[in-house]
Amino acid sequence: MGTKHSSMGFKTQSPLSIFIVICLCCLFYILGAWQKSGFGKGDGLAVQMTKKTDCNIFTELNFETHHNYVEIIEPSQPEAKIFKPCHVKYTDYTPCQEQDRAMKFPRENMIYRERHCPPEEEKLHCLIPAPKGYKTPFPWPKGRDYVHYANVPHKSLTVEKAVQNWVQFQGDVFKFPGGGTMFPQGADAYIDELASVIPIADGSVRTALDTGCGVASWGAYLMKRNVLAMSFAPRDNHEAQVQFALERGVPAVIGVLGSIRLPFPSRAFDMAQCSRCLIPWTANDGMFLMEVDRVLRPGGYWILSGPPINWKTYYQTWKRSKADLQAEQRRIEELAESLCWEKKYEKGDIAIFRKKVNDKNCHRKSASVCESKDADDVWYKEMETCKTPLPKVTSANEVAGGVLKKFPERLHAVPPQIAKGLVEGVTAESFEEDNRLLRKHLHAYKRINKLIGTTRYRNIMDMNARLGGFAAALESPKSWVMNVVPTIAKNTLGVIYERGLVGIYHDWLCDVP
């Protein structure tokens, strides 16, 4: 007996209904996935950000870390090293120029006035105190003419040099009238006479050396003519003279022409002078004059004012015979000629010589030529009785070592030593980059300390000057920089002088006892 589905059983679903259900499921699945992806209308922010994103904007991403790795150390309480003040008797202490130590060395060639540093066991490990009542120096240019007595409490020069108008004591300050032993009418009048022969005004002369400078009035008054003078004098019974110079805001160092070479590179200075500096130029076969020749630039000028110049007038005052003084001047002129210098001027108390621009222009057999291969290797090196050779030239008109632009163009021009490839690892491009970097650094320093570049900081030291970029960036009549090139660093001091800046070699790590 056949059976039939009852009305209470399940009806068979049509294929069309099943198809519709499957389509709806798929539609809702796709719609949900679309919205989840961030492209749906429900995520308008995602849509806008995606449309505006340009993946090519950051083309020079630097994935290096921008912080220094510092090892995490467990908290501890390290003992801080504290340096106590030295006794007040060390107020004028200069480590390698102490009088008691100096007197133990020979007097010959002023050896006892040179640097003699204490051994390790005698070095001080305390802070040198300022003089009692020390005051902030007067701003430049007033500081050129006035110094607080409390800052340099030494009056001996005001007595011994009273008639020569070096320095006067007035109330609680020293006044510097700008006088000197050989320029009683003042430094300005003296420089005017020099400028009648030497092209000081047009920027041809920028760096100068003053041997036996006294209180450095010559250098002080040259500054307003855009000439930067490095002055030096020994620490003798007038121990305050170089300190006076520094307090006045003038470049100066303790030094002497003795047995050791000057701490400057060859061909550094455009002009040098001896104004009654009492250096025996004819002694040791002219060794001291040969050292001046080493640091004098080709085409540079040497000024001698004082004995034996104008001996006919002063021979009785100097308590010397006419014959003796005449012979001394003749010998100086013979030495100058052997060094390829030409006398350009003599009047009154002043004689001016000019160094030839190269060795091809010498009309007389030169002094014996030094054999040393590095004329700038001078730190604690003994002087020699020989002429430092100049760089080779191909014609009689070529300037040995290269032509320098006039200042201030000279400050930023590529120095000849770099242009000729004589400084290892330094090119014209890296020179320009160094200048750019130091300008950036100086800008950052000024944001932190707004007094930089003002007369508040007159004397500034760059302890590792490299190419002189910091001093060049700071260059202004308000401040000057002592560019120090450590003896263990690459020797770039010649480049610094070619830029019209001044500096010195030094060894920060240790001094030779």
Short mmCIF file of C-alpha atoms in Angstrom, two decimals:
data_model
loop_
_atom_site.label_atom_id
_atom_site.label_comp_id
_atom_site.label_asym_id
_atom_site.label_seq_id
_atom_site.Cartn_x
_atom_site.Cartn_y
_atom_site.Cartn_z
CA MET A 1 0.00 0.00 0.00
CA GLY A 2 1.48 3.19 -1.09
CA THR A 3 2.15 6.06 1.44
CA LYS A 4 1.85 9.89 0.96
CA HIS A 5 3.53 12.77 2.88
CA SER A 6 1.15 14.06 5.45
CA SER A 7 0.43 17.86 5.68
CA MET A 8 2.34 17.91 8.98
CA GLY A 9 5.64 16.82 7.38
CA PHE A 10 8.49 19.02 5.98
CA LYS A 11 7.95 20.50 2.57
CA THR A 12 10.62 20.09 0.06
CA GLN A 13 12.59 23.38 -0.43
CA SER A 14 12.81 24.68 -3.97
CA PRO A 15 16.28 25.16 -5.57
CA LEU A 16 15.53 28.85 -6.09
CA SER A 17 15.10 29.52 -2.37
CA ILE A 18 18.35 27.78 -1.54
CA PHE A 19 20.20 29.87 -4.17
CA ILE A 20 18.81 33.12 -2.79
CA VAL A 21 19.89 32.27 0.76
CA ILE A 22 23.43 31.44 -0.38
CA CYS A 23 23.68 34.71 -2.32
CA LEU A 24 22.56 36.78 0.64
CA CYS A 25 25.13 35.10 2.90
CA CYS A 26 27.90 35.82 0.44
CA LEU A 27 26.79 39.42 0.05
CA PHE A 28 26.82 40.12 3.77
CA TYR A 29 30.21 38.42 4.16
CA ILE A 30 31.76 40.56 1.42
CA LEU A 31 30.18 43.73 2.81
CA GLY A 32 31.55 43.02 6.28
CA ALA A 33 35.02 42.34 4.94
CA TRP A 34 34.95 45.55 2.92
CA GLN A 35 34.07 47.68 5.93
CA LYS A 36 36.63 45.91 8.12
CA SER A 37 39.40 46.77 5.63
CA GLY A 38 39.05 50.52 6.29
CA PHE A 39 37.84 51.32 2.78
CA GLY A 40 34.21 51.36 3.65
CA LYS A 41 32.21 54.51 4.11
CA GLY A 42 32.01 53.76 7.80
CA ASP A 43 35.76 54.68 8.15
CA GLY A 44 35.94 58.12 6.57
CA LEU A 45 39.21 59.00 8.41
CA ALA A 46 40.93 55.97 6.93
CA VAL A 47 39.72 56.94 3.47
CA GLN A 48 41.05 60.50 3.77
CA MET A 49 44.42 59.49 5.26
CA THR A 50 44.90 56.87 2.56
CA LYS A 51 44.10 59.31 -0.21
CA LYS A 52 46.53 61.92 1.18
CA THR A 53 49.45 59.63 1.92
CA ASP A 54 52.49 60.02 -0.36
CA CYS A 55 54.98 57.25 0.25
CA ASN A 56 57.72 59.15 -1.57
CA ILE A 57 57.90 62.15 0.76
CA PHE A 58 60.53 60.78 3.16
CA THR A 59 63.26 59.82 0.73
CA GLU A 60 66.22 60.22 3.10
CA LEU A 61 65.18 58.45 6.23
CA ASN A 62 68.04 57.83 8.63
CA PHE A 63 67.48 54.66 10.60
CA GLU A 64 70.57 55.13 12.79
CA THR A 65 70.01 55.77 16.44
CA HIS A 66 70.09 59.42 17.44
CA HIS A 67 71.30 58.96 20.96
CA ASN A 68 74.46 57.70 22.53
CA TYR A 69 74.46 54.27 24.04
CA VAL A 70 74.86 54.57 27.77
CA GLU A 71 75.35 51.43 29.75
CA ILE A 72 72.82 51.12 32.54
CA ILE A 73 74.69 51.02 35.80
CA GLU A 74 73.24 50.21 39.12
CA PRO A 75 72.77 53.33 41.24
CA SER A 76 75.90 54.13 43.17
CA GLN A 77 77.48 57.00 45.04
CA PRO A 78 80.87 57.62 43.35
CA GLU A 79 83.29 59.85 45.14
CA ALA A 80 83.52 63.24 43.43
CA LYS A 81 87.06 64.53 42.94
CA ILE A 82 87.30 67.99 44.43
CA PHE A 83 90.12 70.38 43.61
CA LYS A 84 90.72 72.83 46.41
CA PRO A 85 91.99 76.37 45.84
CA CYS A 86 95.77 76.83 45.96
CA HIS A 87 97.37 79.09 48.52
CA VAL A 88 97.06 82.80 47.65
CA LYS A 89 100.83 82.94 47.06
CA TYR A 90 100.17 81.07 43.78
CA THR A 91 97.98 83.82 42.34
CA ASP A 92 100.59 84.56 39.64
CA TYR A 93 101.70 80.95 39.24
CA THR A 94 102.67 79.94 35.71
CA PRO A 95 103.67 76.24 35.74
CA CYS A 96 106.65 76.34 33.38
CA GLN A 97 107.81 79.89 34.05
CA GLU A 98 108.48 79.97 37.79
CA GLN A 99 111.34 82.23 38.81
CA ASP A 100 112.84 79.85 41.39
CA ARG A 101 113.04 77.03 38.85
CA ALA A 102 114.28 79.36 36.10
CA MET A 103 117.30 80.47 38.10
CA LYS A 104 118.65 76.90 38.11
CA PHE A 105 119.24 76.97 34.33
CA PRO A 106 122.08 78.54 32.29
CA ARG A 107 121.97 82.24 31.45
CA GLU A 108 123.49 81.63 28.02
CA ASN A 109 121.08 82.44 25.17
CA MET A 110 118.36 83.22 27.72
CA ILE A 111 117.87 79.51 28.42
CA TYR A 112 116.75 80.29 31.96
CA ARG A 113 113.89 82.42 30.57
CA GLU A 114 112.50 79.59 28.45
CA ARG A 115 109.87 77.02 29.48
CA HIS A 116 111.07 74.66 32.22
CA CYS A 117 108.19 72.56 33.50
CA PRO A 118 108.10 70.84 36.90
CA PRO A 119 108.26 67.04 37.18
CA GLU A 120 105.05 65.21 38.00
CA GLU A 121 105.67 65.10 41.74
CA GLU A 122 106.00 68.91 41.88
CA LYS A 123 102.93 69.80 39.83
CA LEU A 124 100.09 71.54 41.62
CA HIS A 125 96.72 69.84 41.79
CA CYS A 126 94.69 72.78 43.02
CA LEU A 127 92.85 75.72 41.53
CA ILE A 128 94.87 78.91 40.98
CA PRO A 129 93.07 81.72 42.82
CA ALA A 130 92.32 85.06 41.21
CA PRO A 131 93.88 88.13 42.83
CA LYS A 132 91.90 89.44 45.78
CA GLY A 133 89.20 91.81 44.58
CA TYR A 134 89.47 90.76 40.93
CA LYS A 135 86.97 92.64 38.72
CA THR A 136 85.51 92.04 35.30
CA PRO A 137 87.86 93.73 32.78
CA PHE A 138 86.71 96.89 31.03
CA PRO A 139 85.00 96.16 27.70
CA TRP A 140 86.91 96.84 24.49
CA PRO A 141 87.98 99.41 23.39
CA LYS A 142 88.13 101.01 26.86
CA GLY A 143 89.95 97.90 28.07
CA ARG A 144 92.83 98.69 25.73
CA ASP A 145 93.62 101.80 27.80
CA TYR A 146 92.51 100.85 31.33
CA VAL A 147 93.04 97.83 33.61
CA HIS A 148 91.84 97.40 37.19
CA TYR A 149 94.75 97.48 39.63
CA ALA A 150 93.20 94.57 41.56
CA ASN A 151 93.53 92.34 38.48
CA VAL A 152 97.28 92.88 38.07
CA PRO A 153 98.53 94.28 41.37
CA HIS A 154 102.10 95.09 40.25
CA LYS A 155 103.34 98.69 40.14
CA SER A 156 107.01 98.22 39.23
CA LEU A 157 106.53 99.09 35.55
CA THR A 158 104.85 102.39 36.44
CA VAL A 159 108.09 103.42 38.14
CA GLU A 160 110.75 101.90 35.89
CA LYS A 161 109.04 102.90 32.62
CA ALA A 162 107.51 106.17 33.81
CA VAL A 163 109.43 108.41 31.38
CA GLN A 164 108.63 106.07 28.48
CA ASN A 165 104.88 106.38 28.94
CA TRP A 166 104.17 102.62 29.07
CA VAL A 167 101.75 102.61 31.98
CA GLN A 168 100.52 104.96 34.69
CA PHE A 169 98.85 104.25 38.02
CA GLN A 170 95.72 106.36 38.66
CA GLY A 171 93.54 105.70 41.69
CA ASP A 172 92.53 102.06 41.46
CA VAL A 173 93.31 101.54 37.76
CA PHE A 174 96.29 101.41 35.43
CA LYS A 175 96.18 103.68 32.40
CA PHE A 176 98.04 102.82 29.19
CA PRO A 177 98.70 106.01 27.19
CA GLY A 178 99.94 104.06 24.16
CA GLY A 179 103.55 105.08 24.59
CA GLY A 180 106.66 102.96 24.21
CA THR A 181 110.39 103.19 24.55
CA MET A 182 110.85 103.92 20.84
CA PHE A 183 107.56 105.73 20.23
CA PRO A 184 107.34 108.50 22.84
CA GLN A 185 104.75 110.29 20.66
CA GLY A 186 102.44 107.29 20.97
CA ALA A 187 101.81 104.06 19.12
CA ASP A 188 99.51 105.67 16.56
CA ALA A 189 102.19 108.10 15.37
CA TYR A 190 104.74 105.26 15.23
CA ILE A 191 102.39 103.05 13.19
CA ASP A 192 101.63 105.96 10.85
CA GLU A 193 105.33 106.18 10.02
CA LEU A 194 105.50 102.43 9.40
CA ALA A 195 102.40 102.68 7.18
CA SER A 196 104.21 105.17 4.95
CA VAL A 197 106.36 102.22 3.81
CA ILE A 198 104.35 99.09 4.68
CA PRO A 199 100.87 98.58 3.09
CA ILE A 200 99.04 98.26 6.39
CA ALA A 201 95.84 99.99 5.31
CA ASP A 202 94.82 97.84 2.32
CA GLY A 203 94.69 94.41 4.03
CA SER A 204 98.00 93.17 2.61
CA VAL A 205 99.40 92.95 6.15
CA ARG A 206 97.21 91.08 8.63
CA THR A 207 99.44 89.07 11.04
CA ALA A 208 102.31 90.60 12.98
CA LEU A 209 104.89 89.46 15.54
CA ASP A 210 106.18 91.72 18.32
CA THR A 211 109.37 90.40 19.89
CA GLY A 212 110.00 91.72 23.41
CA CYS A 213 106.59 93.40 23.43
CA GLY A 214 106.51 95.01 26.88
CA VAL A 215 102.82 95.71 27.61
CA ALA A 216 101.97 95.18 23.91
CA SER A 217 100.85 98.70 23.02
CA TRP A 218 102.01 98.22 19.42
CA GLY A 219 99.71 95.23 19.04
CA ALA A 220 96.90 97.02 20.90
CA TYR A 221 96.90 99.96 18.49
CA LEU A 222 97.32 97.81 15.39
CA MET A 223 93.96 96.17 16.11
CA LYS A 224 91.92 99.15 15.00
CA ARG A 225 93.79 98.91 11.67
CA ASN A 226 92.62 95.30 11.29
CA VAL A 227 96.09 93.87 12.00
CA LEU A 228 96.34 91.03 14.52
CA ALA A 229 99.66 91.01 16.37
CA MET A 230 101.04 88.14 18.42
CA SER A 231 103.20 89.67 21.15
CA PHE A 232 105.65 87.95 23.45
CA ALA A 233 108.01 88.90 26.24
CA PRO A 234 109.89 86.93 28.90
CA ARG A 235 108.71 86.61 32.46
CA ASP A 236 111.55 88.53 34.05
CA ASN A 237 111.68 91.19 36.75
CA HIS A 238 108.76 92.86 34.88
CA GLU A 239 106.68 89.74 35.41
CA ALA A 240 103.37 91.52 34.86
CA GLN A 241 103.97 92.79 31.30
CA VAL A 242 102.33 89.90 29.43
CA GLN A 243 99.53 89.73 32.01
CA PHE A 244 98.92 93.43 31.37
CA ALA A 245 98.68 92.69 27.64
CA LEU A 246 96.10 89.93 28.19
CA GLU A 247 94.07 92.04 30.62
CA ARG A 248 94.01 94.75 27.95
CA GLY A 249 92.57 92.21 25.50
CA VAL A 250 95.67 91.86 23.31
CA PRO A 251 97.12 88.53 22.04
CA ALA A 252 100.30 87.77 23.99
CA VAL A 253 102.30 84.86 25.39
CA ILE A 254 105.25 84.47 27.69
CA GLY A 255 108.24 83.72 25.50
CA VAL A 256 111.75 84.61 24.48
CA LEU A 257 114.18 84.19 21.62
CA GLY A 258 116.66 81.88 23.29
CA SER A 259 117.73 78.38 22.32
CA ILE A 260 114.34 76.83 21.39
CA ARG A 261 112.37 77.63 18.26
CA LEU A 262 109.34 79.88 18.53
CA PRO A 263 106.05 77.90 18.75
CA PHE A 264 104.78 79.22 15.42
CA PRO A 265 104.80 77.67 11.93
CA SER A 266 107.09 78.81 9.13
CA ARG A 267 105.97 81.71 6.94
CA ALA A 268 103.32 82.74 9.48
CA PHE A 269 103.65 86.52 9.88
CA ASP A 270 103.28 89.33 7.37
CA MET A 271 105.26 91.70 9.58
CA ALA A 272 107.58 91.46 12.59
CA GLN A 273 109.18 94.10 14.75
CA CYS A 274 111.77 94.67 17.43
CA SER A 275 111.23 97.95 19.24
CA ARG A 276 114.21 98.19 21.57
CA CYS A 277 113.65 94.53 22.36
CA LEU A 278 117.32 94.12 23.44
CA ILE A 279 117.77 90.92 21.40
CA PRO A 280 121.42 90.48 20.34
CA TRP A 281 120.70 90.00 16.62
CA THR A 282 124.32 89.49 15.64
CA ALA A 283 125.06 86.85 18.30
CA ASN A 284 125.41 83.15 17.43
CA ASP A 285 126.12 83.97 13.78
CA GLY A 286 122.71 85.58 13.41
CA MET A 287 120.69 82.63 14.74
CA PHE A 288 117.92 84.82 16.20
CA LEU A 289 117.49 86.73 12.96
CA MET A 290 117.32 83.40 11.11
CA GLU A 291 114.47 82.33 13.39
CA VAL A 292 112.58 85.53 12.57
CA ASP A 293 113.20 84.76 8.89
CA ARG A 294 111.66 81.30 9.38
CA VAL A 295 108.36 82.71 10.68
CA LEU A 296 108.28 85.71 8.29
CA ARG A 297 106.21 85.30 5.15
CA PRO A 298 107.82 85.84 1.71
CA GLY A 299 107.31 89.51 0.96
CA GLY A 300 106.94 90.26 4.68
CA TYR A 301 108.46 93.19 6.57
CA TRP A 302 110.85 93.36 9.52
CA ILE A 303 111.09 96.54 11.59
CA LEU A 304 114.04 97.36 13.82
CA SER A 305 113.66 100.46 15.98
CA GLY A 306 116.26 101.02 18.65
CA PRO A 307 119.92 100.06 18.99
CA PRO A 308 121.94 100.18 16.87
CA ILE A 309 119.68 102.24 14.55
CA ASN A 310 120.38 105.98 14.88
CA TRP A 311 123.58 105.23 16.76
CA LYS A 312 125.08 108.59 15.81
CA THR A 313 122.50 110.29 18.03
CA TYR A 314 122.42 107.86 20.94
CA TYR A 315 125.88 106.34 21.26
CA GLN A 316 126.69 108.36 24.37
CA THR A 317 123.31 107.60 26.00
CA TRP A 318 123.83 103.90 25.27
CA LYS A 319 127.39 104.14 26.63
CA ARG A 320 128.88 102.50 23.57
CA SER A 321 131.43 103.61 21.04
CA LYS A 322 130.55 104.81 17.56
CA ALA A 323 132.73 102.13 16.01
CA ASP A 324 131.05 99.36 17.97
CA LEU A 325 127.53 100.45 17.07
CA GLN A 326 128.39 101.10 13.45
CA ALA A 327 129.90 97.61 13.15
CA GLU A 328 126.79 96.08 14.75
CA GLN A 329 124.45 97.76 12.29
CA ARG A 330 126.64 96.77 9.36
CA ARG A 331 126.61 93.16 10.56
CA ILE A 332 122.79 93.17 10.88
CA GLU A 333 122.47 94.47 7.34
CA GLU A 334 124.85 91.78 6.06
CA LEU A 335 122.80 89.08 7.81
CA ALA A 336 119.59 90.53 6.39
CA GLU A 337 121.04 90.46 2.89
CA SER A 338 122.15 86.85 3.32
CA LEU A 339 118.57 86.00 4.28
CA CYS A 340 117.34 87.63 1.08
CA TRP A 341 115.99 90.76 2.78
CA GLU A 342 116.24 94.24 1.30
CA LYS A 343 116.43 97.42 3.36
CA LYS A 344 113.56 99.64 2.23
CA TYR A 345 113.71 102.50 4.75
CA GLU A 346 115.84 104.12 7.43
CA LYS A 347 114.96 107.35 9.14
CA GLY A 348 115.50 108.47 12.69
CA ASP A 349 115.16 105.47 14.99
CA ILE A 350 113.50 103.15 12.46
CA ALA A 351 114.85 100.78 9.82
CA ILE A 352 112.53 98.59 7.71
CA PHE A 353 113.58 95.51 5.73
CA ARG A 354 111.50 93.46 3.29
CA LYS A 355 111.93 89.75 2.66
CA LYS A 356 112.06 88.75 -1.01
CA VAL A 357 109.10 86.78 -2.35
CA ASN A 358 111.30 83.82 -3.33
CA ASP A 359 114.90 82.61 -3.36
CA LYS A 360 115.41 83.37 -7.05
CA ASN A 361 115.55 87.08 -6.24
CA CYS A 362 118.52 86.84 -3.89
CA HIS A 363 121.51 88.83 -5.10
CA ARG A 364 123.95 87.49 -2.57
CA LYS A 365 125.00 84.05 -1.49
CA SER A 366 122.51 82.95 1.15
CA ALA A 367 123.27 81.66 4.60
CA SER A 368 123.62 77.92 4.92
CA VAL A 369 120.29 76.19 4.34
CA CYS A 370 118.71 74.03 7.04
CA GLU A 371 118.51 70.32 6.27
CA SER A 372 115.42 69.58 8.35
CA LYS A 373 112.57 68.23 6.21
CA ASP A 374 109.85 69.70 8.43
CA ALA A 375 110.35 73.38 9.21
CA ASP A 376 107.21 73.35 11.37
CA ASP A 377 108.45 70.66 13.75
CA VAL A 378 109.39 73.23 16.39
CA TRP A 379 107.97 72.15 19.76
CA TYR A 380 111.01 72.01 22.08
CA LYS A 381 113.32 71.84 19.06
CA GLU A 382 116.57 73.76 19.24
CA MET A 383 117.27 76.66 16.91
CA GLU A 384 119.85 76.18 14.20
CA THR A 385 122.25 78.60 12.56
CA CYS A 386 120.81 78.16 9.08
CA LYS A 387 118.20 79.58 6.76
CA THR A 388 114.87 77.78 6.46
CA PRO A 389 114.36 77.04 2.74
CA LEU A 390 111.36 78.51 0.95
CA PRO A 391 109.03 76.44 -1.25
CA LYS A 392 110.31 76.07 -4.82
CA VAL A 393 109.05 78.44 -7.52
CA THR A 394 109.19 78.34 -11.32
CA SER A 395 109.68 82.06 -11.97
CA ALA A 396 111.23 85.10 -10.36
CA ASN A 397 107.81 86.73 -9.87
CA GLU A 398 106.12 83.77 -8.16
CA VAL A 399 105.47 84.08 -4.42
CA ALA A 400 106.97 81.11 -2.59
CA GLY A 401 104.20 79.15 -0.91
CA GLY A 402 101.42 80.88 -2.83
CA VAL A 403 99.72 84.27 -3.06
CA LEU A 404 97.37 85.28 -0.25
CA LYS A 405 94.31 87.42 -0.80
CA LYS A 406 94.02 90.65 1.11
CA PHE A 407 92.15 90.58 4.39
CA PRO A 408 89.20 90.06 4.94
CA GLU A 409 88.82 88.01 1.71
CA ARG A 410 91.76 85.96 2.93
CA LEU A 411 89.72 84.73 5.91
CA HIS A 412 87.37 82.54 3.86
CA ALA A 413 89.43 81.88 0.74
CA VAL A 414 90.89 78.37 0.35
CA PRO A 415 94.40 78.65 1.88
CA PRO A 416 97.32 77.87 -0.48
CA GLN A 417 98.46 74.89 1.59
CA ILE A 418 95.06 73.26 1.11
CA ALA A 419 94.76 74.30 -2.53
CA LYS A 420 98.15 72.70 -3.23
CA GLY A 421 97.18 69.48 -1.42
CA LEU A 422 99.82 69.90 1.29
CA VAL A 423 97.53 69.13 4.24
CA GLU A 424 96.84 65.42 4.35
CA GLY A 425 93.15 64.54 4.27
CA VAL A 426 91.98 68.14 3.72
CA THR A 427 90.54 69.33 0.41
CA ALA A 428 88.90 72.56 -0.71
CA GLU A 429 85.54 70.84 -0.27
CA SER A 430 86.25 69.60 3.26
CA PHE A 431 87.60 73.06 4.14
CA GLU A 432 84.30 74.63 3.10
CA GLU A 433 82.37 71.95 4.99
CA ASP A 434 84.43 72.63 8.13
CA ASN A 435 83.57 76.32 7.87
CA ARG A 436 79.87 75.53 7.48
CA LEU A 437 79.92 73.18 10.46
CA LEU A 438 81.70 75.67 12.74
CA ARG A 439 79.28 78.43 11.79
CA LYS A 440 76.47 76.09 12.79
CA HIS A 441 78.21 75.28 16.10
CA LEU A 442 78.79 78.96 16.87
CA HIS A 443 75.14 79.72 16.21
CA ALA A 444 74.19 77.00 18.70
CA TYR A 445 76.68 78.32 21.29
CA LYS A 446 75.20 81.82 21.00
CA ARG A 447 71.72 80.51 21.66
CA ILE A 448 73.01 79.12 24.96
CA ASN A 449 75.31 82.01 25.85
CA LYS A 450 74.26 85.31 24.33
CA LEU A 451 77.44 87.05 25.54
CA ILE A 452 79.57 85.23 22.94
CA GLY A 453 80.52 87.71 20.25
CA THR A 454 80.22 90.70 22.58
CA THR A 455 83.05 92.61 24.25
CA ARG A 456 82.37 90.64 27.45
CA TYR A 457 84.51 87.83 26.01
CA ARG A 458 87.49 89.58 24.51
CA ASN A 459 90.10 86.79 24.75
CA ILE A 460 88.90 83.35 23.62
CA MET A 461 90.89 80.13 23.27
CA ASP A 462 90.14 77.31 20.84
CA MET A 463 91.97 74.36 22.41
CA ASN A 464 91.88 72.22 19.26
CA ALA A 465 91.58 74.72 16.44
CA ARG A 466 92.03 72.40 13.42
CA LEU A 467 91.50 74.75 10.42
CA GLY A 468 90.52 77.84 12.42
CA GLY A 469 86.84 77.59 11.45
CA PHE A 470 85.58 78.69 14.87
CA ALA A 471 87.77 81.81 14.90
CA ALA A 472 86.75 82.62 11.32
CA ALA A 473 83.06 82.31 12.21
CA LEU A 474 83.51 84.55 15.26
CA GLU A 475 85.77 87.12 13.55
CA SER A 476 84.90 90.63 14.70
CA PRO A 477 86.63 93.66 16.25
CA LYS A 478 85.01 92.70 19.57
CA SER A 479 86.84 89.40 20.14
CA TRP A 480 89.94 87.50 19.10
CA VAL A 481 90.74 83.80 19.30
CA MET A 482 93.97 82.10 20.31
CA ASN A 483 93.96 79.06 18.02
CA VAL A 484 95.84 76.21 19.69
CA VAL A 485 97.00 73.23 17.62
CA PRO A 486 98.05 70.36 19.92
CA THR A 487 101.40 68.86 19.05
CA ILE A 488 99.79 65.41 18.81
CA ALA A 489 97.19 66.61 16.29
CA LYS A 490 97.52 67.09 12.54
CA ASN A 491 99.64 70.19 11.96
CA THR A 492 97.23 72.77 10.56
CA LEU A 493 98.59 75.92 12.22
CA GLY A 494 100.10 77.13 8.95
CA VAL A 495 96.62 77.07 7.40
CA ILE A 496 95.29 79.14 10.30
CA TYR A 497 97.91 81.83 9.70
CA GLU A 498 97.24 81.78 5.96
CA ARG A 499 93.67 82.72 6.84
CA GLY A 500 94.90 85.80 8.73
CA LEU A 501 94.35 84.34 12.20
CA VAL A 502 96.86 83.74 15.00
CA GLY A 503 97.66 80.73 17.14
CA ILE A 504 100.29 78.61 18.80
CA TYR A 505 101.48 75.02 19.17
CA HIS A 506 101.01 73.40 22.57
CA ASP A 507 101.06 70.00 24.24
CA TRP A 508 98.05 69.56 26.51
CA LEU A 509 99.00 66.06 27.60
CA CYS A 510 102.36 66.63 29.20
CA ASP A 511 105.06 69.25 29.44
CA VAL A 512 108.70 68.42 28.93
CA PRO A 513 110.47 68.88 32.28
#
